[in-house]
């Protein structure tokens, strides 16, 4: 059952807060925000903002998935072993996890648009500076800071885009934006294939060697920089402005949406002149007027509504969903290229074997054979790019298909479908021996699990009120990215220790998520 709201209706006119009205006074007539947004129309504004929000998602994908290609190419220069590669690969997720709470607070108190643009610029800066890393520690620190910065666009874009879209189209537009996540995977695989095909070295200051893998850091972060520039020209969320008492500014943004969508020079035909403030936003505004201005106290007060029933119950369910989705999409996805290289080489040169048999056999190399291997191999094989590219293409195609049908199918049904399919694929990997079939099942498991992240965030935007919406999205993603970091750091070792059990546990977690979906409130 959805959270109940107080039946009283409050309005805000000319930027005045509701607490100045006399008790018992009848509120002025006006439109609810969703009604005003519906009257502003659906068109170019929502499409452009969906693309820009998708590019924000792409920025986080580039920083995370790009490392799966950079690490094999840089392991010799930076002297990285398998454990260090797993930690560095998960550093972005760790940084994202540590900063999500703070970014959510800033987005809910300072605004969505301003946080997005500055965070994207910071992401591009530290992402590019990562190319100067000269050892494990420096690379780890720089990737952690990059993760701290990219946490804002990775979460805030859901609240920003969702507040420009009516509830009936919200999930569909968020789904359309997620297409750019697949584009990001295609992007890092194609530019990686192109850049790492060269073998040049530029000597700087006599000792520092600038190689193609260093240039890849800069190219991977270009979309974030361009996205930051684009957000400089975007308006603030009208729902956020309304929730902060900036009624006239919210109306002006809605008038602009109307003019652009309707293709008119003026907003004379837009009949909305007054906006009704949602009951939960009225209560939040009154609390803001009463509470102190200290940062820590303000952050705690911003979080308290999420920890009260019924929101706490829904928050826990969404966290469990993100733990399962991120563990597979981020953790297993980070190891995907390396695992597929092993499977492809073994499957194409010898007898067909199950995936776990191949992974565990590759670890059981005789000590004498290990002693003979002295040269470090930093060549990134063709299969790494190929399978990463396939993963991105499948992700794009599935996102487009889902975007077309999501308006007709309830997002809870889509959540159950995605979790179930991903779980079945994980189980199926234990019985398939054909290398190409294994590749397809791997791709499907990662794509379907990854798409659950979008659906969870769409549910969070729907469930939680405006004043804590970005915080709720950030916190659920923070929990998910913690599981992502843990998975990326240890999933390889877990598979080598007991590979079948690892896959079964991940599938069981997805089936649990599918069952919990039925406990979420209806629209």
Short mmCIF file of C-alpha atoms in Angstrom, two decimals:
data_model
loop_
_atom_site.label_atom_id
_atom_site.label_comp_id
_atom_site.label_asym_id
_atom_site.label_seq_id
_atom_site.Cartn_x
_atom_site.Cartn_y
_atom_site.Cartn_z
CA UNK A 1 0.00 0.00 0.00
CA UNK A 2 1.39 3.40 -0.94
CA UNK A 3 2.25 5.87 1.84
CA UNK A 4 -0.85 7.82 2.79
CA UNK A 5 -0.80 11.60 2.51
CA UNK A 6 -2.56 14.27 4.55
CA UNK A 7 -5.79 15.26 2.85
CA UNK A 8 -5.25 19.00 3.33
CA UNK A 9 -4.07 20.97 0.27
CA UNK A 10 -1.68 23.90 0.62
CA UNK A 11 -0.66 26.41 -2.03
CA UNK A 12 2.27 28.68 -2.50
CA UNK A 13 1.83 31.99 -4.26
CA UNK A 14 4.48 34.50 -5.22
CA UNK A 15 7.14 32.61 -3.32
CA UNK A 16 5.33 32.85 0.05
CA UNK A 17 5.61 29.93 2.41
CA UNK A 18 2.45 28.28 3.71
CA UNK A 19 3.21 28.95 7.34
CA UNK A 20 2.40 32.67 6.91
CA UNK A 21 -1.25 31.90 6.17
CA UNK A 22 -3.73 32.21 8.96
CA UNK A 23 -5.00 29.06 10.53
CA UNK A 24 -8.24 27.86 9.03
CA UNK A 25 -7.90 30.07 5.93
CA UNK A 26 -9.02 28.40 2.73
CA UNK A 27 -6.08 27.90 0.30
CA UNK A 28 -6.19 29.60 -3.09
CA UNK A 29 -7.13 27.61 -6.15
CA UNK A 30 -4.29 26.18 -8.17
CA UNK A 31 -2.91 23.18 -9.99
CA UNK A 32 -1.09 20.23 -8.47
CA UNK A 33 2.43 19.89 -9.79
CA UNK A 34 1.75 16.74 -11.83
CA UNK A 35 -1.25 18.46 -13.42
CA UNK A 36 0.84 21.53 -14.25
CA UNK A 37 3.53 19.30 -15.75
CA UNK A 38 0.93 17.47 -17.83
CA UNK A 39 -0.40 20.79 -19.16
CA UNK A 40 3.15 21.84 -20.08
CA UNK A 41 3.17 18.94 -22.52
CA UNK A 42 5.52 16.13 -23.41
CA UNK A 43 8.04 16.64 -26.17
CA UNK A 44 11.45 18.06 -26.93
CA UNK A 45 12.28 19.10 -23.37
CA UNK A 46 11.81 15.61 -21.94
CA UNK A 47 13.64 14.00 -24.86
CA UNK A 48 16.66 16.33 -24.58
CA UNK A 49 16.82 15.97 -20.80
CA UNK A 50 16.53 12.20 -21.16
CA UNK A 51 19.56 12.23 -23.46
CA UNK A 52 21.54 14.47 -21.10
CA UNK A 53 20.58 12.34 -18.09
CA UNK A 54 21.60 9.27 -20.08
CA UNK A 55 24.99 10.84 -20.71
CA UNK A 56 25.30 11.29 -16.94
CA UNK A 57 24.70 7.54 -16.56
CA UNK A 58 27.21 6.95 -19.36
CA UNK A 59 29.84 8.95 -17.45
CA UNK A 60 29.62 6.55 -14.49
CA UNK A 61 29.71 3.53 -16.81
CA UNK A 62 32.81 4.86 -18.57
CA UNK A 63 34.70 5.30 -15.32
CA UNK A 64 33.73 1.86 -14.01
CA UNK A 65 33.74 -0.39 -17.10
CA UNK A 66 36.63 1.47 -18.74
CA UNK A 67 38.93 0.09 -16.04
CA UNK A 68 38.23 -3.48 -17.14
CA UNK A 69 40.07 -2.61 -20.37
CA UNK A 70 42.72 -0.29 -18.93
CA UNK A 71 43.84 -2.63 -16.13
CA UNK A 72 45.13 -5.46 -18.36
CA UNK A 73 47.07 -2.92 -20.43
CA UNK A 74 48.59 -1.15 -17.41
CA UNK A 75 49.34 -4.12 -15.14
CA UNK A 76 52.96 -4.44 -16.22
CA UNK A 77 53.82 -0.73 -16.04
CA UNK A 78 52.20 -0.39 -12.61
CA UNK A 79 53.26 -3.87 -11.39
CA UNK A 80 49.72 -4.94 -10.44
CA UNK A 81 48.81 -8.45 -9.36
CA UNK A 82 45.31 -9.96 -9.62
CA UNK A 83 44.27 -8.82 -6.14
CA UNK A 84 45.43 -5.25 -6.72
CA UNK A 85 43.60 -5.13 -10.04
CA UNK A 86 40.38 -6.18 -8.32
CA UNK A 87 40.79 -3.48 -5.64
CA UNK A 88 41.64 -0.73 -8.15
CA UNK A 89 38.76 -1.80 -10.37
CA UNK A 90 36.37 -1.51 -7.44
CA UNK A 91 37.82 1.79 -6.14
CA UNK A 92 35.34 3.82 -8.21
CA UNK A 93 32.46 1.94 -6.58
CA UNK A 94 33.99 2.46 -3.14
CA UNK A 95 34.31 6.20 -3.75
CA UNK A 96 30.75 6.32 -5.04
CA UNK A 97 29.51 4.50 -1.98
CA UNK A 98 31.32 6.79 0.47
CA UNK A 99 30.04 10.01 -1.10
CA UNK A 100 26.50 9.10 -2.17
CA UNK A 101 24.99 10.18 1.14
CA UNK A 102 26.57 13.64 0.99
CA UNK A 103 25.67 14.16 -2.68
CA UNK A 104 22.09 13.14 -1.96
CA UNK A 105 21.92 15.71 0.83
CA UNK A 106 23.29 18.46 -1.41
CA UNK A 107 20.92 17.57 -4.26
CA UNK A 108 17.92 17.74 -1.91
CA UNK A 109 18.98 21.02 -0.30
CA UNK A 110 20.96 22.92 -2.95
CA UNK A 111 19.40 21.67 -6.18
CA UNK A 112 19.74 18.91 -8.77
CA UNK A 113 21.11 20.91 -11.71
CA UNK A 114 23.90 22.75 -9.88
CA UNK A 115 25.19 19.53 -8.27
CA UNK A 116 25.10 17.71 -11.61
CA UNK A 117 27.16 20.22 -13.54
CA UNK A 118 29.88 20.71 -10.92
CA UNK A 119 30.16 16.99 -10.16
CA UNK A 120 30.50 16.16 -13.87
CA UNK A 121 33.33 18.68 -14.25
CA UNK A 122 35.08 17.23 -11.19
CA UNK A 123 34.61 13.70 -12.54
CA UNK A 124 36.20 14.61 -15.87
CA UNK A 125 39.12 16.34 -14.12
CA UNK A 126 40.06 13.50 -11.77
CA UNK A 127 39.28 10.89 -14.42
CA UNK A 128 41.79 12.54 -16.73
CA UNK A 129 44.37 13.06 -13.95
CA UNK A 130 44.27 9.29 -13.32
CA UNK A 131 46.50 8.94 -16.37
CA UNK A 132 49.40 10.32 -14.26
CA UNK A 133 49.28 7.44 -11.77
CA UNK A 134 52.63 5.69 -11.50
CA UNK A 135 51.93 2.90 -9.00
CA UNK A 136 49.16 0.99 -7.27
CA UNK A 137 48.64 3.50 -4.45
CA UNK A 138 48.42 6.61 -6.65
CA UNK A 139 46.05 4.89 -9.08
CA UNK A 140 43.89 3.65 -6.19
CA UNK A 141 43.63 7.15 -4.67
CA UNK A 142 42.80 8.83 -7.99
CA UNK A 143 40.17 6.24 -8.92
CA UNK A 144 38.63 6.57 -5.46
CA UNK A 145 38.35 10.37 -5.84
CA UNK A 146 36.88 9.89 -9.32
CA UNK A 147 34.29 7.60 -7.77
CA UNK A 148 33.49 10.23 -5.14
CA UNK A 149 32.75 12.75 -7.91
CA UNK A 150 30.85 10.45 -10.28
CA UNK A 151 28.48 9.41 -7.48
CA UNK A 152 26.46 12.60 -8.00
CA UNK A 153 25.53 12.16 -11.68
CA UNK A 154 25.14 8.40 -11.19
CA UNK A 155 22.23 9.00 -8.78
CA UNK A 156 20.95 12.57 -9.13
CA UNK A 157 20.00 12.23 -12.81
CA UNK A 158 17.16 9.90 -11.81
CA UNK A 159 15.56 12.52 -9.55
CA UNK A 160 16.26 15.33 -12.03
CA UNK A 161 14.75 13.63 -15.07
CA UNK A 162 11.91 12.10 -13.04
CA UNK A 163 10.79 15.54 -11.87
CA UNK A 164 10.47 16.81 -15.44
CA UNK A 165 8.30 13.84 -16.41
CA UNK A 166 4.74 12.94 -15.43
CA UNK A 167 4.28 9.70 -13.43
CA UNK A 168 2.67 7.93 -16.43
CA UNK A 169 5.82 8.43 -18.54
CA UNK A 170 8.49 8.54 -15.84
CA UNK A 171 9.64 4.92 -15.97
CA UNK A 172 9.62 4.98 -19.77
CA UNK A 173 11.83 8.08 -19.97
CA UNK A 174 14.24 6.75 -17.36
CA UNK A 175 14.39 3.56 -19.38
CA UNK A 176 15.15 5.53 -22.53
CA UNK A 177 17.93 7.36 -20.68
CA UNK A 178 19.44 4.03 -19.62
CA UNK A 179 20.17 3.24 -23.28
CA UNK A 180 23.22 5.42 -22.83
CA UNK A 181 24.55 2.99 -20.26
CA UNK A 182 24.90 0.44 -23.06
CA UNK A 183 26.32 3.16 -25.31
CA UNK A 184 28.94 3.80 -22.63
CA UNK A 185 30.04 0.14 -22.72
CA UNK A 186 30.21 0.26 -26.52
CA UNK A 187 32.16 3.53 -26.28
CA UNK A 188 34.87 2.21 -23.93
CA UNK A 189 35.28 -0.98 -25.95
CA UNK A 190 35.60 0.81 -29.31
CA UNK A 191 37.95 3.59 -28.16
CA UNK A 192 39.94 1.00 -26.20
CA UNK A 193 40.26 -1.15 -29.30
CA UNK A 194 41.37 1.89 -31.29
CA UNK A 195 43.80 3.46 -28.79
CA UNK A 196 45.40 0.26 -27.53
CA UNK A 197 46.11 -0.89 -31.10
CA UNK A 198 49.02 1.60 -31.08
CA UNK A 199 52.34 0.94 -29.37
CA UNK A 200 53.90 4.38 -28.99
CA UNK A 201 55.67 5.82 -25.93
CA UNK A 202 56.19 9.52 -25.13
CA UNK A 203 58.97 10.11 -22.60
CA UNK A 204 58.23 13.04 -20.25
CA UNK A 205 60.90 14.57 -17.95
CA UNK A 206 63.21 11.74 -18.87
CA UNK A 207 61.48 9.10 -16.72
CA UNK A 208 57.68 9.27 -17.08
CA UNK A 209 56.37 7.12 -19.94
CA UNK A 210 53.07 8.24 -21.45
CA UNK A 211 51.54 5.22 -23.22
CA UNK A 212 48.24 4.59 -25.03
CA UNK A 213 46.53 3.19 -21.91
CA UNK A 214 47.13 6.55 -20.18
CA UNK A 215 45.48 8.41 -23.05
CA UNK A 216 42.48 6.11 -22.63
CA UNK A 217 41.74 7.67 -19.22
CA UNK A 218 41.34 11.06 -20.88
CA UNK A 219 39.19 9.84 -23.77
CA UNK A 220 36.92 7.83 -21.45
CA UNK A 221 36.12 10.94 -19.41
CA UNK A 222 35.34 13.27 -22.34
CA UNK A 223 31.56 12.50 -22.26
CA UNK A 224 31.43 13.64 -18.61
CA UNK A 225 33.09 16.95 -19.48
CA UNK A 226 30.75 17.61 -22.42
CA UNK A 227 27.76 16.62 -20.28
CA UNK A 228 28.81 19.09 -17.61
CA UNK A 229 28.86 21.87 -20.21
CA UNK A 230 25.38 20.88 -21.41
CA UNK A 231 23.94 20.96 -17.89
CA UNK A 232 25.14 24.56 -17.52
CA UNK A 233 22.34 25.50 -19.92
CA UNK A 234 19.63 23.36 -18.28
CA UNK A 235 17.04 24.67 -15.79
CA UNK A 236 16.66 23.56 -12.22
CA UNK A 237 14.00 20.95 -11.45
CA UNK A 238 10.66 22.79 -11.04
CA UNK A 239 9.54 20.24 -8.44
CA UNK A 240 12.64 21.03 -6.36
CA UNK A 241 12.06 24.78 -6.72
CA UNK A 242 8.46 24.37 -5.60
CA UNK A 243 9.46 22.25 -2.61
CA UNK A 244 11.88 25.00 -1.52
CA UNK A 245 9.26 27.76 -1.71
CA UNK A 246 10.50 29.25 -4.99
CA UNK A 247 7.08 29.19 -6.61
CA UNK A 248 7.61 31.83 -9.28
CA UNK A 249 10.84 30.21 -10.45
CA UNK A 250 9.10 26.85 -10.69
CA UNK A 251 6.31 28.41 -12.75
CA UNK A 252 8.82 30.08 -15.05
CA UNK A 253 10.52 26.73 -15.71
CA UNK A 254 7.15 25.12 -16.47
CA UNK A 255 6.30 27.99 -18.83
CA UNK A 256 9.59 27.42 -20.62
CA UNK A 257 8.79 23.70 -20.92
CA UNK A 258 5.40 24.64 -22.38
CA UNK A 259 6.91 27.04 -24.96
CA UNK A 260 9.52 24.56 -26.15
CA UNK A 261 7.20 21.55 -26.26
CA UNK A 262 4.37 23.45 -27.98
CA UNK A 263 6.72 25.36 -30.31
CA UNK A 264 5.25 28.76 -29.39
CA UNK A 265 6.99 32.07 -28.80
CA UNK A 266 4.95 32.86 -25.68
CA UNK A 267 3.40 30.94 -22.80
CA UNK A 268 0.06 32.76 -23.05
CA UNK A 269 -1.77 29.48 -23.61
CA UNK A 270 -0.38 27.94 -20.42
CA UNK A 271 -3.27 28.16 -17.96
CA UNK A 272 -1.33 27.39 -14.78
CA UNK A 273 -0.86 30.47 -12.60
CA UNK A 274 -0.60 28.93 -9.14
CA UNK A 275 0.92 25.66 -7.93
CA UNK A 276 -0.33 23.57 -5.05
CA UNK A 277 2.38 22.32 -2.77
CA UNK A 278 2.19 18.59 -2.03
CA UNK A 279 1.30 17.82 1.61
CA UNK A 280 4.62 16.09 2.31
CA UNK A 281 6.48 19.11 0.92
CA UNK A 282 4.48 21.43 3.19
CA UNK A 283 5.48 19.41 6.24
CA UNK A 284 9.11 19.30 5.09
CA UNK A 285 9.11 23.08 4.56
CA UNK A 286 7.79 23.69 8.07
CA UNK A 287 10.48 21.39 9.47
CA UNK A 288 13.15 23.30 7.53
CA UNK A 289 11.90 26.57 9.06
CA UNK A 290 12.18 25.16 12.58
CA UNK A 291 15.46 23.24 12.46
CA UNK A 292 18.98 24.60 12.89
CA UNK A 293 21.39 25.29 10.07
CA UNK A 294 24.30 23.09 11.19
CA UNK A 295 25.55 20.81 8.42
CA UNK A 296 25.62 17.58 10.42
CA UNK A 297 22.27 18.25 12.06
CA UNK A 298 20.78 19.21 8.71
CA UNK A 299 22.02 15.99 7.09
CA UNK A 300 20.60 13.90 9.93
CA UNK A 301 17.23 15.66 9.73
CA UNK A 302 17.22 15.14 5.97
CA UNK A 303 17.65 11.39 6.50
CA UNK A 304 15.15 10.87 9.33
CA UNK A 305 12.01 10.74 7.08
CA UNK A 306 13.51 7.84 5.14
CA UNK A 307 13.97 5.87 8.37
CA UNK A 308 10.32 6.14 9.40
CA UNK A 309 7.59 3.68 8.47
CA UNK A 310 6.36 2.97 5.87
CA UNK A 311 9.34 4.48 3.99
CA UNK A 312 11.90 2.45 5.96
CA UNK A 313 10.27 -0.79 4.82
CA UNK A 314 10.38 0.24 1.16
CA UNK A 315 13.90 1.59 1.57
CA UNK A 316 15.17 -1.79 2.83
CA UNK A 317 13.53 -3.62 -0.10
CA UNK A 318 15.12 -1.23 -2.61
CA UNK A 319 18.51 -1.70 -0.92
CA UNK A 320 18.25 -5.49 -1.24
CA UNK A 321 17.34 -5.04 -4.91
CA UNK A 322 20.40 -2.90 -5.52
CA UNK A 323 22.69 -5.31 -3.68
CA UNK A 324 21.71 -8.09 -6.07
CA UNK A 325 21.75 -5.92 -9.19
CA UNK A 326 25.06 -4.18 -8.49
CA UNK A 327 26.85 -7.36 -7.37
CA UNK A 328 26.26 -8.85 -10.81
CA UNK A 329 26.22 -5.76 -13.03
CA UNK A 330 29.26 -4.14 -11.40
CA UNK A 331 31.10 -6.97 -9.69
CA UNK A 332 30.68 -9.75 -12.24
CA UNK A 333 30.67 -7.20 -15.07
CA UNK A 334 34.11 -5.91 -14.10
CA UNK A 335 35.55 -9.42 -14.36
CA UNK A 336 33.55 -10.24 -17.48
CA UNK A 337 36.23 -9.47 -20.14
CA UNK A 338 38.95 -11.39 -18.30
CA UNK A 339 36.68 -14.38 -17.62
CA UNK A 340 35.53 -14.50 -21.23
CA UNK A 341 39.11 -14.43 -22.49
CA UNK A 342 39.85 -17.54 -20.46
CA UNK A 343 36.66 -19.29 -21.55
CA UNK A 344 37.14 -18.45 -25.23
CA UNK A 345 40.76 -19.53 -25.41
CA UNK A 346 40.10 -22.81 -23.59
CA UNK A 347 36.84 -23.50 -25.39
CA UNK A 348 38.28 -22.88 -28.85
CA UNK A 349 41.45 -24.90 -28.45
CA UNK A 350 40.31 -27.93 -26.54
CA UNK A 351 37.33 -29.95 -25.50
CA UNK A 352 34.12 -28.17 -24.61
CA UNK A 353 33.95 -27.66 -20.85
CA UNK A 354 31.71 -25.96 -18.36
CA UNK A 355 32.64 -22.42 -17.36
CA UNK A 356 33.60 -23.33 -13.78
CA UNK A 357 35.83 -26.18 -14.94
CA UNK A 358 37.74 -23.76 -17.19
CA UNK A 359 38.14 -21.07 -14.52
CA UNK A 360 39.29 -23.50 -11.83
CA UNK A 361 41.63 -25.38 -14.18
CA UNK A 362 43.36 -22.14 -15.19
CA UNK A 363 44.22 -21.57 -11.54
CA UNK A 364 45.76 -25.01 -11.00
CA UNK A 365 49.06 -24.37 -12.78
CA UNK A 366 52.04 -26.32 -11.55
CA UNK A 367 54.59 -24.29 -9.48
CA UNK A 368 57.39 -25.19 -11.94
CA UNK A 369 55.34 -23.77 -14.79
CA UNK A 370 54.74 -20.56 -12.84
CA UNK A 371 58.47 -20.18 -12.23
CA UNK A 372 59.11 -20.31 -15.96
CA UNK A 373 56.73 -17.39 -16.60
CA UNK A 374 58.84 -14.30 -15.98
CA UNK A 375 57.67 -11.91 -18.69
CA UNK A 376 54.63 -9.79 -17.93
CA UNK A 377 51.97 -9.88 -20.63
CA UNK A 378 50.07 -6.58 -20.94
CA UNK A 379 48.50 -7.30 -24.33
CA UNK A 380 44.75 -6.80 -24.36
CA UNK A 381 43.35 -9.50 -26.62
CA UNK A 382 40.74 -9.02 -29.30
CA UNK A 383 38.18 -11.01 -27.29
CA UNK A 384 38.27 -8.42 -24.50
CA UNK A 385 36.97 -5.72 -26.84
CA UNK A 386 34.65 -8.04 -28.74
CA UNK A 387 32.75 -9.38 -25.74
CA UNK A 388 32.60 -5.98 -24.05
CA UNK A 389 31.19 -4.57 -27.29
CA UNK A 390 28.60 -7.36 -27.48
CA UNK A 391 27.62 -6.67 -23.88
CA UNK A 392 27.04 -2.99 -24.69
CA UNK A 393 25.08 -3.72 -27.87
CA UNK A 394 22.78 -6.17 -26.08
CA UNK A 395 22.29 -3.59 -23.34
CA UNK A 396 21.32 -0.89 -25.87
CA UNK A 397 18.91 -3.15 -27.74
CA UNK A 398 17.22 -4.36 -24.57
CA UNK A 399 16.92 -0.82 -23.20
CA UNK A 400 15.26 0.36 -26.42
CA UNK A 401 12.83 -2.55 -26.41
CA UNK A 402 11.98 -2.01 -22.76
CA UNK A 403 11.53 1.74 -23.31
CA UNK A 404 8.93 0.97 -25.97
CA UNK A 405 6.89 -1.42 -23.80
CA UNK A 406 7.40 -0.02 -20.29
CA UNK A 407 4.56 2.45 -20.69
CA UNK A 408 2.21 -0.49 -21.23
CA UNK A 409 3.71 -2.88 -18.67
CA UNK A 410 3.97 -2.14 -14.96
CA UNK A 411 7.56 -1.57 -13.83
CA UNK A 412 7.11 -4.07 -10.98
CA UNK A 413 6.35 -6.76 -13.56
CA UNK A 414 9.49 -5.73 -15.44
CA UNK A 415 11.50 -5.96 -12.21
CA UNK A 416 10.32 -9.52 -11.54
CA UNK A 417 10.99 -10.47 -15.17
CA UNK A 418 14.54 -9.05 -15.14
CA UNK A 419 15.52 -10.64 -11.83
CA UNK A 420 14.11 -14.01 -12.87
CA UNK A 421 15.79 -14.07 -16.30
CA UNK A 422 19.14 -12.99 -14.82
CA UNK A 423 18.89 -15.68 -12.14
CA UNK A 424 18.04 -18.40 -14.70
CA UNK A 425 21.01 -17.34 -16.85
CA UNK A 426 23.31 -17.67 -13.84
CA UNK A 427 22.09 -21.20 -13.22
CA UNK A 428 22.25 -22.07 -16.91
CA UNK A 429 25.95 -21.19 -17.00
CA UNK A 430 26.62 -24.27 -14.88
CA UNK A 431 25.35 -26.64 -17.58
CA UNK A 432 26.42 -25.00 -20.88
CA UNK A 433 29.72 -25.98 -22.49
CA UNK A 434 29.68 -24.06 -25.79
CA UNK A 435 31.91 -20.95 -25.47
CA UNK A 436 29.59 -18.77 -27.57
CA UNK A 437 26.48 -19.83 -25.66
CA UNK A 438 28.32 -19.08 -22.42
CA UNK A 439 29.16 -15.60 -23.74
CA UNK A 440 25.52 -14.91 -24.55
CA UNK A 441 24.30 -16.14 -21.14
CA UNK A 442 26.92 -14.03 -19.40
CA UNK A 443 25.82 -10.97 -21.36
CA UNK A 444 22.14 -11.59 -20.65
CA UNK A 445 22.74 -12.10 -16.92
CA UNK A 446 24.70 -8.84 -16.62
CA UNK A 447 22.32 -6.81 -18.80
CA UNK A 448 19.12 -8.00 -17.13
CA UNK A 449 20.57 -7.56 -13.63
CA UNK A 450 21.93 -4.14 -14.56
CA UNK A 451 18.55 -3.02 -15.82
CA UNK A 452 17.14 -3.69 -12.37
CA UNK A 453 19.20 -0.70 -11.13
CA UNK A 454 17.13 1.60 -13.33
CA UNK A 455 13.85 0.03 -12.23
CA UNK A 456 14.80 0.30 -8.56
CA UNK A 457 15.65 3.99 -8.96
CA UNK A 458 12.37 4.58 -10.80
CA UNK A 459 10.55 2.99 -7.86
CA UNK A 460 12.46 5.17 -5.38
CA UNK A 461 11.55 8.33 -7.32
CA UNK A 462 7.91 7.23 -7.19
CA UNK A 463 7.82 6.18 -3.52
CA UNK A 464 9.72 8.94 -1.72
CA UNK A 465 8.64 12.61 -1.44
CA UNK A 466 10.52 15.43 -3.17
CA UNK A 467 12.40 16.69 -0.14
CA UNK A 468 14.20 13.34 0.41
CA UNK A 469 13.99 11.84 -3.08
CA UNK A 470 17.59 12.43 -4.17
CA UNK A 471 18.81 11.32 -0.75
CA UNK A 472 16.82 8.08 -1.01
CA UNK A 473 18.19 7.37 -4.49
CA UNK A 474 21.72 8.12 -3.30
CA UNK A 475 21.45 5.91 -0.21
CA UNK A 476 20.03 2.89 -2.06
CA UNK A 477 22.75 3.26 -4.69
CA UNK A 478 25.35 3.62 -1.92
CA UNK A 479 24.34 0.25 -0.51
CA UNK A 480 24.37 -1.26 -3.99
CA UNK A 481 27.82 0.08 -4.78
CA UNK A 482 29.17 -1.30 -1.52
CA UNK A 483 28.15 -4.75 -2.74
CA UNK A 484 29.66 -3.83 -6.10
CA UNK A 485 33.04 -3.02 -4.55
CA UNK A 486 33.02 -6.17 -2.44
CA UNK A 487 32.02 -8.28 -5.44
CA UNK A 488 34.64 -6.78 -7.77
CA UNK A 489 37.36 -7.31 -5.14
CA UNK A 490 36.55 -10.90 -4.18
CA UNK A 491 34.31 -12.45 -6.85
CA UNK A 492 37.28 -13.82 -8.79
CA UNK A 493 38.63 -15.54 -5.69
CA UNK A 494 35.20 -16.88 -4.76
CA UNK A 495 34.77 -18.41 -8.21
CA UNK A 496 38.14 -20.09 -8.02
CA UNK A 497 37.38 -21.49 -4.56
CA UNK A 498 33.87 -22.76 -5.31
CA UNK A 499 32.65 -21.54 -8.66
CA UNK A 500 29.23 -23.31 -8.89
CA UNK A 501 28.20 -22.20 -5.40
CA UNK A 502 29.11 -18.60 -6.28
CA UNK A 503 26.82 -18.59 -9.32
CA UNK A 504 24.00 -20.29 -7.40
CA UNK A 505 24.25 -17.75 -4.57
CA UNK A 506 24.04 -14.83 -7.01
CA UNK A 507 21.03 -16.40 -8.71
CA UNK A 508 19.33 -17.05 -5.37
CA UNK A 509 19.81 -13.38 -4.46
CA UNK A 510 18.11 -12.36 -7.70
CA UNK A 511 15.15 -14.67 -7.06
CA UNK A 512 14.82 -13.13 -3.58
CA UNK A 513 14.72 -9.67 -5.18
CA UNK A 514 11.97 -10.84 -7.55
CA UNK A 515 9.85 -11.96 -4.60
CA UNK A 516 10.40 -8.74 -2.62
CA UNK A 517 9.20 -6.68 -5.59
CA UNK A 518 5.59 -7.63 -4.80
CA UNK A 519 5.89 -5.81 -1.45
CA UNK A 520 6.53 -2.42 -3.06
CA UNK A 521 3.58 0.01 -3.22
CA UNK A 522 1.43 0.39 -6.30
CA UNK A 523 1.40 3.55 -8.39
#
